[in-house]
Amino acid sequence: MSEPSSSFPQQTVSDKTLRRKTLFAFVFFIVFLAGAWATFKWVNRQPKEGGALKPLRKTLNANERLFSAMFDANKLVKEYPVSAAAKRVRVNGMDGLRDSVNEETWRLHVVRSSGDTLHLTINDIKKLPKKDLVFDFKCIEGWDQVTHWAGVPLKTFMQYYHLNGQSKMKYVGLQTPDKKYYVGIDMPSALHAQTLLCYEMNGKPLPANQGFPLRLIIPVKYGIKHLKRIGTMFFSNDKPADFWAERGYDYYAGH
Amino acid sequence: MKTIVHKHPLAVRWFHWINFPVLALMIWSGILIYWANSVYMIGPAHKPLFKFFPQGFYKHFHINHRLAEGMNWHFALMWLFAINGFLYILFTIFSGQWRYLLPNKKSFKEAWLVLLHDLHIRKYAPPQIKYNAAQRIAYTAIIVMGLGSLLTGLAIYKPVQFSTITALCGGYAAARAEHFILTIGYVLFFFIHIVQVIKTGWNNFQAMVTGFQVIKPSAKKTSQ
Ligand code: HEM
């Protein structure tokens, strides 16, 4: 930070020119910094769309278009040995789980089209081929935990129940029985080989706070999309309502 | 009449001053995100010497409970940070400016002499072209750190699609910690950078705005 060497281009100027050049550069510089600050303030004044400032929501949606175009359905999430799985699994939120649930009366309602709904018991689902999955569960808050789950891949489930037309739609929507928690998931992620309709954790039926009797496990998404206690499943070409996307979060929330 | 010497190309000034507000907002939105799982500390877990960060810090600056807002800003500004950084690197390579920026064989030895000079232990600083040895090391390091932030950031942003990067970082949790440590590194760099800029004085600082530095008559004599 001392005098530059004479190898740089030199110029002799009058004092007046020097003052003018300096003044001009600093005026421009201050306008630039003020402009940056004003832009930040302007974005913060914009109306919100789904809890997020509109220009930022637009960027999130653009990111979603880019990263869903890059999504590689064949790329699998790393799986771990069962021994690596945590025994005390973290619980983060009870939205949609506050009512009691009864295994006898619980049904998975699969809306094939309006007025045409399948009602399945947990045993109907347990009859399908079971897959164990030990993976690094990632929460949008920033923590992760290797956990052990089992259930039927959603893809297998949809094939078994001949939901072929539905699997060509853009989104799957899921809701808890009380409809107080709900997520929307793009079809490529829903049909990923490691996306499970899950009924077991650490080799035992799901505990109530982990979504007994049936929850979603979708390793290509953040935890906010792994809806606990599924009541209703439906299909749509429009984005289904999403609990956290209404509260300012990214809709895609994908990995 | 005054003699001026053209020190910083216009492009470098643009990149530098765009980076400043963008990086500041990246760090700010990063803290909004980090708050949600604010676990890093120095020292043993039961009795840490320092916690990143004490709850009072978040409360005082109203940066608690703003995770979504933080992520939304972070994932918008990351594009500006990345594009501006890549253009800067490209410019530095193709304009030949890298010659003043990259440390050379002598730099690591000279950086000590610069440090001793700055600490007033040694009377004379080693000769330099544009940037001294310590600056070369610091500026090159900060560029490498920028790349590091992008890579560790990608590793935690898309750990499945970029699983190779995540694995190279040592896993998801490690990548998050590295991303955080790099940010602490920027803050340290920033303080030293500012102190040095202030110490070196107005003529040097204004050159980062105007592009040129005025040569004092005495300096002109020695360079002839
Ligand atoms: C108020 C904030 C800042 C001020 C006043 C400032 C000032 C300066 C000045 C005066 C120089 C030229 C040094 C010389 O000619 O000896 C410089 C160069 C540089 N600064 Fe900053 N700076 C600021 C923020 C930052 C930040 C946040 C970063 C990055 C983390 C940064 C990175 C650099 C780099 C890499 C260079 C070398 C640029 C090149 O020639 O290619 N600066 N800065």
PDB file of N, CA and C in Angstrom, chain A residues 79-164:
ATOM      1  N   GLU A  79     -26.550 -44.132   1.555  1.00  0.00           N
ATOM      2  CA  GLU A  79     -27.166 -44.930   2.622  1.00  0.00           C
ATOM      3  C   GLU A  79     -26.093 -45.407   3.582  1.00  0.00           C
ATOM      4  N   TYR A  80     -26.462 -45.546   4.840  1.00  0.00           N
ATOM      5  CA  TYR A  80     -25.519 -45.901   5.911  1.00  0.00           C
ATOM      6  C   TYR A  80     -25.889 -47.273   6.470  1.00  0.00           C
ATOM      7  N   PRO A  81     -24.944 -47.932   7.173  1.00  0.00           N
ATOM      8  CA  PRO A  81     -25.315 -49.168   7.868  1.00  0.00           C
ATOM      9  C   PRO A  81     -26.272 -48.859   9.011  1.00  0.00           C
ATOM     10  N   VAL A  82     -27.102 -49.824   9.366  1.00  0.00           N
ATOM     11  CA  VAL A  82     -28.105 -49.618  10.414  1.00  0.00           C
ATOM     12  C   VAL A  82     -27.442 -49.166  11.715  1.00  0.00           C
ATOM     13  N   SER A  83     -26.216 -49.668  11.954  1.00  0.00           N
ATOM     14  CA  SER A  83     -25.540 -49.333  13.214  1.00  0.00           C
ATOM     15  C   SER A  83     -25.221 -47.835  13.326  1.00  0.00           C
ATOM     16  N   ALA A  84     -25.209 -47.125  12.186  1.00  0.00           N
ATOM     17  CA  ALA A  84     -24.891 -45.692  12.216  1.00  0.00           C
ATOM     18  C   ALA A  84     -26.092 -44.847  12.633  1.00  0.00           C
ATOM     19  N   ALA A  85     -27.274 -45.460  12.685  1.00  0.00           N
ATOM     20  CA  ALA A  85     -28.496 -44.674  12.913  1.00  0.00           C
ATOM     21  C   ALA A  85     -28.635 -44.246  14.367  1.00  0.00           C
ATOM     22  N   ALA A  86     -29.131 -43.029  14.566  1.00  0.00           N
ATOM     23  CA  ALA A  86     -29.328 -42.491  15.919  1.00  0.00           C
ATOM     24  C   ALA A  86     -30.431 -43.258  16.631  1.00  0.00           C
ATOM     25  N   LYS A  87     -30.217 -43.515  17.925  1.00  0.00           N
ATOM     26  CA  LYS A  87     -31.255 -44.195  18.715  1.00  0.00           C
ATOM     27  C   LYS A  87     -32.282 -43.174  19.192  1.00  0.00           C
ATOM     28  N   ARG A  88     -31.792 -41.980  19.549  1.00  0.00           N
ATOM     29  CA  ARG A  88     -32.723 -40.924  19.978  1.00  0.00           C
ATOM     30  C   ARG A  88     -32.894 -39.961  18.808  1.00  0.00           C
ATOM     31  N   VAL A  89     -34.046 -40.102  18.163  1.00  0.00           N
ATOM     32  CA  VAL A  89     -34.272 -39.351  16.933  1.00  0.00           C
ATOM     33  C   VAL A  89     -34.910 -38.005  17.281  1.00  0.00           C
ATOM     34  N   ARG A  90     -34.369 -36.972  16.648  1.00  0.00           N
ATOM     35  CA  ARG A  90     -34.821 -35.623  16.963  1.00  0.00           C
ATOM     36  C   ARG A  90     -36.262 -35.391  16.494  1.00  0.00           C
ATOM     37  N   VAL A  91     -37.035 -34.696  17.295  1.00  0.00           N
ATOM     38  CA  VAL A  91     -38.421 -34.347  16.953  1.00  0.00           C
ATOM     39  C   VAL A  91     -38.486 -32.834  16.850  1.00  0.00           C
ATOM     40  N   ASN A  92     -39.079 -32.342  15.775  1.00  0.00           N
ATOM     41  CA  ASN A  92     -39.047 -30.894  15.539  1.00  0.00           C
ATOM     42  C   ASN A  92     -40.404 -30.371  15.134  1.00  0.00           C
ATOM     43  N   GLY A  93     -41.362 -30.340  16.006  1.00  0.00           N
ATOM     44  CA  GLY A  93     -42.627 -29.742  15.582  1.00  0.00           C
ATOM     45  C   GLY A  93     -43.743 -30.764  15.554  1.00  0.00           C
ATOM     46  N   MET A  94     -44.906 -30.313  16.016  1.00  0.00           N
ATOM     47  CA  MET A  94     -46.059 -31.204  16.173  1.00  0.00           C
ATOM     48  C   MET A  94     -47.243 -30.694  15.364  1.00  0.00           C
ATOM     49  N   ASP A  95     -46.994 -29.836  14.375  1.00  0.00           N
ATOM     50  CA  ASP A  95     -48.112 -29.320  13.582  1.00  0.00           C
ATOM     51  C   ASP A  95     -48.827 -30.467  12.875  1.00  0.00           C
ATOM     52  N   GLY A  96     -50.129 -30.509  13.002  1.00  0.00           N
ATOM     53  CA  GLY A  96     -50.916 -31.555  12.347  1.00  0.00           C
ATOM     54  C   GLY A  96     -51.023 -32.825  13.156  1.00  0.00           C
ATOM     55  N   LEU A  97     -50.355 -32.874  14.339  1.00  0.00           N
ATOM     56  CA  LEU A  97     -50.331 -34.115  15.122  1.00  0.00           C
ATOM     57  C   LEU A  97     -51.041 -33.959  16.458  1.00  0.00           C
ATOM     58  N   ARG A  98     -51.776 -32.876  16.643  1.00  0.00           N
ATOM     59  CA  ARG A  98     -52.278 -32.608  17.996  1.00  0.00           C
ATOM     60  C   ARG A  98     -53.511 -33.433  18.354  1.00  0.00           C
ATOM     61  N   ASP A  99     -54.284 -33.897  17.369  1.00  0.00           N
ATOM     62  CA  ASP A  99     -55.399 -34.813  17.671  1.00  0.00           C
ATOM     63  C   ASP A  99     -54.831 -36.188  17.989  1.00  0.00           C
ATOM     64  N   SER A 100     -55.662 -37.052  18.608  1.00  0.00           N
ATOM     65  CA  SER A 100     -55.209 -38.429  18.812  1.00  0.00           C
ATOM     66  C   SER A 100     -55.468 -39.209  17.520  1.00  0.00           C
ATOM     67  N   VAL A 101     -54.785 -40.324  17.399  1.00  0.00           N
ATOM     68  CA  VAL A 101     -54.938 -41.113  16.181  1.00  0.00           C
ATOM     69  C   VAL A 101     -55.157 -42.568  16.579  1.00  0.00           C
ATOM     70  N   ASN A 102     -55.994 -43.256  15.829  1.00  0.00           N
ATOM     71  CA  ASN A 102     -56.344 -44.637  16.131  1.00  0.00           C
ATOM     72  C   ASN A 102     -56.053 -45.487  14.904  1.00  0.00           C
ATOM     73  N   GLU A 103     -55.228 -46.504  15.094  1.00  0.00           N
ATOM     74  CA  GLU A 103     -54.809 -47.332  13.974  1.00  0.00           C
ATOM     75  C   GLU A 103     -56.000 -48.014  13.279  1.00  0.00           C
ATOM     76  N   GLU A 104     -57.043 -48.352  14.075  1.00  0.00           N
ATOM     77  CA  GLU A 104     -58.199 -49.073  13.515  1.00  0.00           C
ATOM     78  C   GLU A 104     -58.990 -48.182  12.570  1.00  0.00           C
ATOM     79  N   THR A 105     -59.150 -46.913  12.970  1.00  0.00           N
ATOM     80  CA  THR A 105     -60.016 -46.051  12.164  1.00  0.00           C
ATOM     81  C   THR A 105     -59.233 -45.201  11.176  1.00  0.00           C
ATOM     82  N   TRP A 106     -57.918 -45.129  11.358  1.00  0.00           N
ATOM     83  CA  TRP A 106     -57.098 -44.325  10.433  1.00  0.00           C
ATOM     84  C   TRP A 106     -57.168 -44.910   9.023  1.00  0.00           C
ATOM     85  N   ARG A 107     -57.262 -44.068   8.033  1.00  0.00           N
ATOM     86  CA  ARG A 107     -57.195 -44.500   6.633  1.00  0.00           C
ATOM     87  C   ARG A 107     -56.301 -43.543   5.855  1.00  0.00           C
ATOM     88  N   LEU A 108     -55.628 -44.096   4.872  1.00  0.00           N
ATOM     89  CA  LEU A 108     -54.965 -43.232   3.894  1.00  0.00           C
ATOM     90  C   LEU A 108     -55.962 -43.007   2.759  1.00  0.00           C
ATOM     91  N   HIS A 109     -56.347 -41.765   2.573  1.00  0.00           N
ATOM     92  CA  HIS A 109     -57.290 -41.429   1.503  1.00  0.00           C
ATOM     93  C   HIS A 109     -56.502 -40.996   0.281  1.00  0.00           C
ATOM     94  N   VAL A 110     -56.591 -41.784  -0.775  1.00  0.00           N
ATOM     95  CA  VAL A 110     -55.876 -41.430  -2.004  1.00  0.00           C
ATOM     96  C   VAL A 110     -56.902 -40.938  -3.018  1.00  0.00           C
ATOM     97  N   VAL A 111     -56.862 -39.640  -3.282  1.00  0.00           N
ATOM     98  CA  VAL A 111     -57.843 -39.058  -4.202  1.00  0.00           C
ATOM     99  C   VAL A 111     -57.342 -39.298  -5.628  1.00  0.00           C
ATOM    100  N   ARG A 112     -57.947 -40.296  -6.290  1.00  0.00           N
ATOM    101  CA  ARG A 112     -57.492 -40.589  -7.666  1.00  0.00           C
ATOM    102  C   ARG A 112     -57.968 -39.503  -8.616  1.00  0.00           C
ATOM    103  N   SER A 113     -59.221 -39.091  -8.432  1.00  0.00           N
ATOM    104  CA  SER A 113     -59.742 -37.919  -9.136  1.00  0.00           C
ATOM    105  C   SER A 113     -60.918 -37.475  -8.293  1.00  0.00           C
ATOM    106  N   SER A 114     -61.496 -36.323  -8.578  1.00  0.00           N
ATOM    107  CA  SER A 114     -62.521 -35.849  -7.646  1.00  0.00           C
ATOM    108  C   SER A 114     -63.703 -36.817  -7.664  1.00  0.00           C
ATOM    109  N   GLY A 115     -64.134 -37.229  -6.485  1.00  0.00           N
ATOM    110  CA  GLY A 115     -65.222 -38.178  -6.348  1.00  0.00           C
ATOM    111  C   GLY A 115     -64.777 -39.630  -6.438  1.00  0.00           C
ATOM    112  N   ASP A 116     -63.487 -39.871  -6.571  1.00  0.00           N
ATOM    113  CA  ASP A 116     -62.988 -41.247  -6.680  1.00  0.00           C
ATOM    114  C   ASP A 116     -61.797 -41.408  -5.742  1.00  0.00           C
ATOM    115  N   THR A 117     -62.081 -41.829  -4.516  1.00  0.00           N
ATOM    116  CA  THR A 117     -61.041 -41.892  -3.495  1.00  0.00           C
ATOM    117  C   THR A 117     -60.859 -43.311  -2.985  1.00  0.00           C
ATOM    118  N   LEU A 118     -59.597 -43.736  -2.884  1.00  0.00           N
ATOM    119  CA  LEU A 118     -59.247 -45.030  -2.272  1.00  0.00           C
ATOM    120  C   LEU A 118     -59.130 -44.830  -0.773  1.00  0.00           C
ATOM    121  N   HIS A 119     -59.577 -45.793   0.016  1.00  0.00           N
ATOM    122  CA  HIS A 119     -59.399 -45.712   1.467  1.00  0.00           C
ATOM    123  C   HIS A 119     -58.595 -46.922   1.896  1.00  0.00           C
ATOM    124  N   LEU A 120     -57.356 -46.708   2.321  1.00  0.00           N
ATOM    125  CA  LEU A 120     -56.477 -47.835   2.618  1.00  0.00           C
ATOM    126  C   LEU A 120     -56.157 -47.902   4.099  1.00  0.00           C
ATOM    127  N   THR A 121     -56.064 -49.130   4.615  1.00  0.00           N
ATOM    128  CA  THR A 121     -55.638 -49.317   6.002  1.00  0.00           C
ATOM    129  C   THR A 121     -54.121 -49.428   6.027  1.00  0.00           C
ATOM    130  N   ILE A 122     -53.543 -49.356   7.237  1.00  0.00           N
ATOM    131  CA  ILE A 122     -52.097 -49.449   7.338  1.00  0.00           C
ATOM    132  C   ILE A 122     -51.626 -50.840   6.889  1.00  0.00           C
ATOM    133  N   ASN A 123     -52.481 -51.864   7.095  1.00  0.00           N
ATOM    134  CA  ASN A 123     -52.085 -53.209   6.671  1.00  0.00           C
ATOM    135  C   ASN A 123     -52.051 -53.355   5.153  1.00  0.00           C
ATOM    136  N   ASP A 124     -52.923 -52.621   4.470  1.00  0.00           N
ATOM    137  CA  ASP A 124     -52.846 -52.618   2.999  1.00  0.00           C
ATOM    138  C   ASP A 124     -51.468 -52.146   2.552  1.00  0.00           C
ATOM    139  N   ILE A 125     -50.952 -51.155   3.267  1.00  0.00           N
ATOM    140  CA  ILE A 125     -49.663 -50.563   2.877  1.00  0.00           C
ATOM    141  C   ILE A 125     -48.511 -51.465   3.286  1.00  0.00           C
ATOM    142  N   LYS A 126     -48.639 -52.093   4.464  1.00  0.00           N
ATOM    143  CA  LYS A 126     -47.576 -52.989   4.946  1.00  0.00           C
ATOM    144  C   LYS A 126     -47.428 -54.235   4.084  1.00  0.00           C
ATOM    145  N   LYS A 127     -48.464 -54.564   3.319  1.00  0.00           N
ATOM    146  CA  LYS A 127     -48.395 -55.737   2.445  1.00  0.00           C
ATOM    147  C   LYS A 127     -47.446 -55.533   1.266  1.00  0.00           C
ATOM    148  N   LEU A 128     -47.211 -54.272   0.935  1.00  0.00           N
ATOM    149  CA  LEU A 128     -46.382 -53.982  -0.253  1.00  0.00           C
ATOM    150  C   LEU A 128     -44.908 -54.189   0.086  1.00  0.00           C
ATOM    151  N   PRO A 129     -44.042 -54.357  -0.939  1.00  0.00           N
ATOM    152  CA  PRO A 129     -42.624 -54.614  -0.670  1.00  0.00           C
ATOM    153  C   PRO A 129     -42.018 -53.513   0.208  1.00  0.00           C
ATOM    154  N   LYS A 130     -41.294 -53.960   1.230  1.00  0.00           N
ATOM    155  CA  LYS A 130     -40.772 -53.022   2.218  1.00  0.00           C
ATOM    156  C   LYS A 130     -39.311 -52.687   1.924  1.00  0.00           C
ATOM    157  N   LYS A 131     -38.956 -51.427   2.127  1.00  0.00           N
ATOM    158  CA  LYS A 131     -37.564 -51.007   1.929  1.00  0.00           C
ATOM    159  C   LYS A 131     -37.069 -50.315   3.195  1.00  0.00           C
ATOM    160  N   ASP A 132     -35.881 -50.744   3.657  1.00  0.00           N
ATOM    161  CA  ASP A 132     -35.226 -50.067   4.779  1.00  0.00           C
ATOM    162  C   ASP A 132     -34.322 -48.976   4.230  1.00  0.00           C
ATOM    163  N   LEU A 133     -34.265 -47.855   4.929  1.00  0.00           N
ATOM    164  CA  LEU A 133     -33.441 -46.747   4.459  1.00  0.00           C
ATOM    165  C   LEU A 133     -32.777 -46.061   5.647  1.00  0.00           C
ATOM    166  N   VAL A 134     -31.444 -46.064   5.652  1.00  0.00           N
ATOM    167  CA  VAL A 134     -30.698 -45.323   6.677  1.00  0.00           C
ATOM    168  C   VAL A 134     -29.988 -44.195   5.949  1.00  0.00           C
ATOM    169  N   PHE A 135     -30.354 -42.961   6.242  1.00  0.00           N
ATOM    170  CA  PHE A 135     -29.762 -41.834   5.508  1.00  0.00           C
ATOM    171  C   PHE A 135     -29.607 -40.636   6.432  1.00  0.00           C
ATOM    172  N   ASP A 136     -28.922 -39.631   5.936  1.00  0.00           N
ATOM    173  CA  ASP A 136     -28.658 -38.421   6.712  1.00  0.00           C
ATOM    174  C   ASP A 136     -29.825 -37.451   6.515  1.00  0.00           C
ATOM    175  N   PHE A 137     -30.687 -37.386   7.508  1.00  0.00           N
ATOM    176  CA  PHE A 137     -31.878 -36.533   7.477  1.00  0.00           C
ATOM    177  C   PHE A 137     -31.432 -35.089   7.715  1.00  0.00           C
ATOM    178  N   LYS A 138     -31.880 -34.162   6.837  1.00  0.00           N
ATOM    179  CA  LYS A 138     -31.402 -32.778   6.949  1.00  0.00           C
ATOM    180  C   LYS A 138     -32.550 -31.819   7.178  1.00  0.00           C
ATOM    181  N   CYS A 139     -32.398 -31.035   8.222  1.00  0.00           N
ATOM    182  CA  CYS A 139     -33.431 -30.068   8.560  1.00  0.00           C
ATOM    183  C   CYS A 139     -33.060 -28.710   7.966  1.00  0.00           C
ATOM    184  N   ILE A 140     -34.068 -27.937   7.596  1.00  0.00           N
ATOM    185  CA  ILE A 140     -33.831 -26.620   7.011  1.00  0.00           C
ATOM    186  C   ILE A 140     -33.148 -25.693   8.013  1.00  0.00           C
ATOM    187  N   GLU A 141     -33.235 -26.038   9.309  1.00  0.00           N
ATOM    188  CA  GLU A 141     -32.565 -25.229  10.334  1.00  0.00           C
ATOM    189  C   GLU A 141     -31.058 -25.381  10.284  1.00  0.00           C
ATOM    190  N   GLY A 142     -30.582 -26.483   9.679  1.00  0.00           N
ATOM    191  CA  GLY A 142     -29.132 -26.630   9.556  1.00  0.00           C
ATOM    192  C   GLY A 142     -28.563 -27.850  10.253  1.00  0.00           C
ATOM    193  N   TRP A 143     -29.400 -28.600  11.008  1.00  0.00           N
ATOM    194  CA  TRP A 143     -28.847 -29.810  11.625  1.00  0.00           C
ATOM    195  C   TRP A 143     -29.143 -31.015  10.744  1.00  0.00           C
ATOM    196  N   ASP A 144     -28.405 -32.087  10.988  1.00  0.00           N
ATOM    197  CA  ASP A 144     -28.642 -33.332  10.262  1.00  0.00           C
ATOM    198  C   ASP A 144     -28.430 -34.488  11.215  1.00  0.00           C
ATOM    199  N   GLN A 145     -29.049 -35.628  10.894  1.00  0.00           N
ATOM    200  CA  GLN A 145     -28.960 -36.788  11.771  1.00  0.00           C
ATOM    201  C   GLN A 145     -29.172 -38.040  10.920  1.00  0.00           C
ATOM    202  N   VAL A 146     -28.305 -39.028  11.124  1.00  0.00           N
ATOM    203  CA  VAL A 146     -28.462 -40.292  10.398  1.00  0.00           C
ATOM    204  C   VAL A 146     -29.542 -41.103  11.103  1.00  0.00           C
ATOM    205  N   THR A 147     -30.592 -41.435  10.355  1.00  0.00           N
ATOM    206  CA  THR A 147     -31.745 -42.100  10.970  1.00  0.00           C
ATOM    207  C   THR A 147     -32.204 -43.259  10.091  1.00  0.00           C
ATOM    208  N   HIS A 148     -32.915 -44.193  10.726  1.00  0.00           N
ATOM    209  CA  HIS A 148     -33.293 -45.459  10.086  1.00  0.00           C
ATOM    210  C   HIS A 148     -34.814 -45.544   9.947  1.00  0.00           C
ATOM    211  N   TRP A 149     -35.274 -45.696   8.711  1.00  0.00           N
ATOM    212  CA  TRP A 149     -36.705 -45.724   8.415  1.00  0.00           C
ATOM    213  C   TRP A 149     -37.027 -46.940   7.556  1.00  0.00           C
ATOM    214  N   ALA A 150     -38.312 -47.327   7.498  1.00  0.00           N
ATOM    215  CA  ALA A 150     -38.714 -48.381   6.561  1.00  0.00           C
ATOM    216  C   ALA A 150     -40.149 -48.150   6.120  1.00  0.00           C
ATOM    217  N   GLY A 151     -40.419 -48.562   4.893  1.00  0.00           N
ATOM    218  CA  GLY A 151     -41.755 -48.398   4.335  1.00  0.00           C
ATOM    219  C   GLY A 151     -41.743 -48.824   2.879  1.00  0.00           C
ATOM    220  N   VAL A 152     -42.807 -48.468   2.178  1.00  0.00           N
ATOM    221  CA  VAL A 152     -42.869 -48.831   0.755  1.00  0.00           C
ATOM    222  C   VAL A 152     -42.499 -47.597  -0.068  1.00  0.00           C
ATOM    223  N   PRO A 153     -41.639 -47.785  -1.077  1.00  0.00           N
ATOM    224  CA  PRO A 153     -41.346 -46.644  -1.953  1.00  0.00           C
ATOM    225  C   PRO A 153     -42.648 -46.112  -2.575  1.00  0.00           C
ATOM    226  N   LEU A 154     -42.818 -44.808  -2.579  1.00  0.00           N
ATOM    227  CA  LEU A 154     -44.040 -44.214  -3.125  1.00  0.00           C
ATOM    228  C   LEU A 154     -44.258 -44.643  -4.574  1.00  0.00           C
ATOM    229  N   LYS A 155     -43.148 -44.802  -5.291  1.00  0.00           N
ATOM    230  CA  LYS A 155     -43.234 -45.208  -6.693  1.00  0.00           C
ATOM    231  C   LYS A 155     -43.867 -46.601  -6.812  1.00  0.00           C
ATOM    232  N   THR A 156     -43.399 -47.539  -5.976  1.00  0.00           N
ATOM    233  CA  THR A 156     -43.958 -48.894  -5.967  1.00  0.00           C
ATOM    234  C   THR A 156     -45.439 -48.841  -5.623  1.00  0.00           C
ATOM    235  N   PHE A 157     -45.766 -48.027  -4.608  1.00  0.00           N
ATOM    236  CA  PHE A 157     -47.146 -47.866  -4.166  1.00  0.00           C
ATOM    237  C   PHE A 157     -48.022 -47.393  -5.324  1.00  0.00           C
ATOM    238  N   MET A 158     -47.548 -46.391  -6.046  1.00  0.00           N
ATOM    239  CA  MET A 158     -48.358 -45.828  -7.128  1.00  0.00           C
ATOM    240  C   MET A 158     -48.517 -46.810  -8.269  1.00  0.00           C
ATOM    241  N   GLN A 159     -47.475 -47.608  -8.517  1.00  0.00           N
ATOM    242  CA  GLN A 159     -47.601 -48.626  -9.566  1.00  0.00           C
ATOM    243  C   GLN A 159     -48.609 -49.694  -9.150  1.00  0.00           C
ATOM    244  N   TYR A 160     -48.522 -50.123  -7.887  1.00  0.00           N
ATOM    245  CA  TYR A 160     -49.404 -51.188  -7.392  1.00  0.00           C
ATOM    246  C   TYR A 160     -50.864 -50.772  -7.495  1.00  0.00           C
ATOM    247  N   TYR A 161     -51.142 -49.506  -7.177  1.00  0.00           N
ATOM    248  CA  TYR A 161     -52.531 -49.038  -7.232  1.00  0.00           C
ATOM    249  C   TYR A 161     -52.887 -48.389  -8.571  1.00  0.00           C
ATOM    250  N   HIS A 162     -52.079 -48.669  -9.583  1.00  0.00           N
ATOM    251  CA  HIS A 162     -52.362 -48.209 -10.957  1.00  0.00           C
ATOM    252  C   HIS A 162     -52.595 -46.708 -11.030  1.00  0.00           C
ATOM    253  N   LEU A 163     -51.759 -45.960 -10.335  1.00  0.00           N
ATOM    254  CA  LEU A 163     -51.901 -44.503 -10.387  1.00  0.00           C
ATOM    255  C   LEU A 163     -50.998 -43.961 -11.495  1.00  0.00           C
ATOM    256  N   ASN A 164     -51.113 -44.556 -12.681  1.00  0.00           N
ATOM    257  CA  ASN A 164     -50.195 -44.180 -13.763  1.00  0.00           C
ATOM    258  C   ASN A 164     -50.513 -42.801 -14.327  1.00  0.00           C
TER     259      ASN A 164
END
